[in-house]
Amino acid sequence: MKNILKEFLEGKLEKRGYQFWIINAILQARSNGKNVIIELDAGMGKRIIAYLIARLFSSEKILIITPSRASVWDMVSTFRELSNSDSWFGVVIGGLPRGLKLRNLEKRRVIIATPISLARIMEHRPEIAKKIDIVIINEVDKVIRRVPSWRNINMIRHMQNYGPEDDNTMILSYPWNILKRYLPEDACWIGMSGTLRDEHYLVSEDGIRVQKELDTIARALYPRKPLVIISMDKLIERTDAREYIVKNLTVMHPVPVSDPKIKILVDCITKEIDDVVQKIAEYNKGLYPGEQTPFDTKEKIHRTISVLPDSNPLKIKFLRLALARRHIFASIPSVYRRFISKPMFRRIVMKYSGRRLEELIPEDSAKVNRIIDVCRRWMEVSKSNIIIVTSFIRTAVYIWRRLKEGLKIEVLLLTGRTYNKRAVIEEFRKRKPCILILTPVAERDLDFPEAELVIIHDVISTVKSMYQRIKRARRSRVLVLYYADTFEEKKVHVLLSRMARRYPWSIRIMSPCKK
């Protein structure tokens, strides 16, 4: 407690009422033998909460599990900066010698680890886990596997050696299926995430069932004892959380990009997808003669396509068409030209438009041209940092090259293939102005409060993943690009509408930008 007071007096810690309210709730839960799940929005201090727990529970052994090496080093940096020391905590991540990992687990009171490195050690040294008093899980939503089919659930259940006491709908992703066996059930488990409002489908003989993600996490991961759930709604109602939410407000601007060729091309593929979906609906009705089919809407068919046999020609065609459309939205012409130059796509384009495929593939990407124009204008006015997020590595590299040629500022690239990620992140954080281009694998679990503008080159369908993507920065403007008058426009507006309903405290959606 003295250390914490000293850090407040020195100005290293900001006095936030909601954080102390959370800590008090954890203290009560710990004393009453309960576990905790905390919904805490991006930028509200999950690392600070972990730090306060580690310092206040000064006589207990604490394990902090965070998804990636980058997030481990972010947490290490926070702990070291606040305490002026790193002698009281240890790290368990890939790349460290095995002996050092074991010494840290045995000797250090606080351990910060990635789940995979931790699981590999605990498989060989399970006795180490018995000493742990508190388990903190950062980004707890990442522990569950989305499996839509009971057939697949039972197969995975068998492969993961789940016992009869486990509910067969509760499947943990690797390596949590291993860690669950070794982490002590009598410890206090504390899970934190900013996105716990998602839902997922489960398909059984009774039809399609929608299950809340929070319920799945509680039943699948947590030991069977009472659970305290701290939601954002509760924090806003009972604490000063709203004051800090306003400071982290994200303003979102949909940005239509016009390309007549793309519109024709995408419309042809979309019409063929709709035709295939209708045939799948008829196929499913044949599986349930005389009954109402559980696949009664287009959305359910889209979301549960994986329950069809892999050999089903309708499934194969649907996936090929959906992937082609995805490539057109998220890639660049030089890449998707090879992908869609197949006889099937040529026939589809001729069928619906009466034109040859070659006539409809643009020479350059209108989205990339818009990004370059936005970056140039932004730097003329603001000279603050920009983040650009795109789904594919080739698109990221192409944007990087174009920006390097067109703008006389530092442009950095961070993908899943980047070797020196920490160096790139540190370079972006200390430079101004600077542009950082990210792919989804690279941006996972990373925060960039230095950026004032985030540009989303292409969207994905999952509300949770998109929300995590836009919250990489703080107090930022987010431009969401889409091809106007295409399926992508509808997809973006549905996605933003759902995001606003699910996270109403955190984002504001503006009218589409015309320029």
GROMACS .gro file of C-alpha atoms in nm, residues 3 7 28 42 75 94 98 117 123-124 132 187 201 240 243 274 295 298 311 321 374 379 388 400 453 458 483 500 505:
model
   29
    3ASN     CA    1   0.430   0.184  -0.269
    7GLU     CA    2   0.335   0.643  -0.688
   28GLN     CA    3  -1.434  -0.833  -0.181
   42ALA     CA    4  -1.021   0.035  -2.456
   75MET     CA    5   0.274  -0.447  -1.967
   94GLY     CA    6   0.878  -1.742  -2.650
   98ARG     CA    7   1.365  -2.250  -2.079
  117SER     CA    8   0.470  -2.038  -2.355
  123GLU     CA    9   0.255  -2.960  -1.943
  124HIS     CA   10   0.597  -3.069  -1.814
  132ILE     CA   11  -0.057  -1.940  -0.784
  187ALA     CA   12  -0.718  -1.928  -0.712
  201TYR     CA   13  -2.420  -1.950  -3.325
  240ASP     CA   14  -1.676   0.843  -1.261
  243GLU     CA   15  -1.575   1.131  -1.749
  274ASP     CA   16  -2.779  -1.466  -5.366
  295PHE     CA   17  -3.180  -2.188  -4.163
  298LYS     CA   18  -2.994  -1.530  -4.540
  311SER     CA   19  -1.794  -3.189  -5.043
  321LEU     CA   20  -1.769  -1.641  -5.461
  374VAL     CA   21  -0.636   1.179  -4.726
  379MET     CA   22  -0.032   1.608  -4.297
  388ILE     CA   23  -0.387   0.258  -4.168
  400TRP     CA   24   0.344   0.151  -4.795
  453LEU     CA   25  -0.641   0.944  -3.738
  458ASP     CA   26  -1.162  -0.263  -4.562
  483TYR     CA   27  -1.698   0.109  -5.244
  500ALA     CA   28  -2.320   0.182  -3.202
  505TRP     CA   29  -2.075   0.502  -2.475
   0.00000   0.00000   0.00000
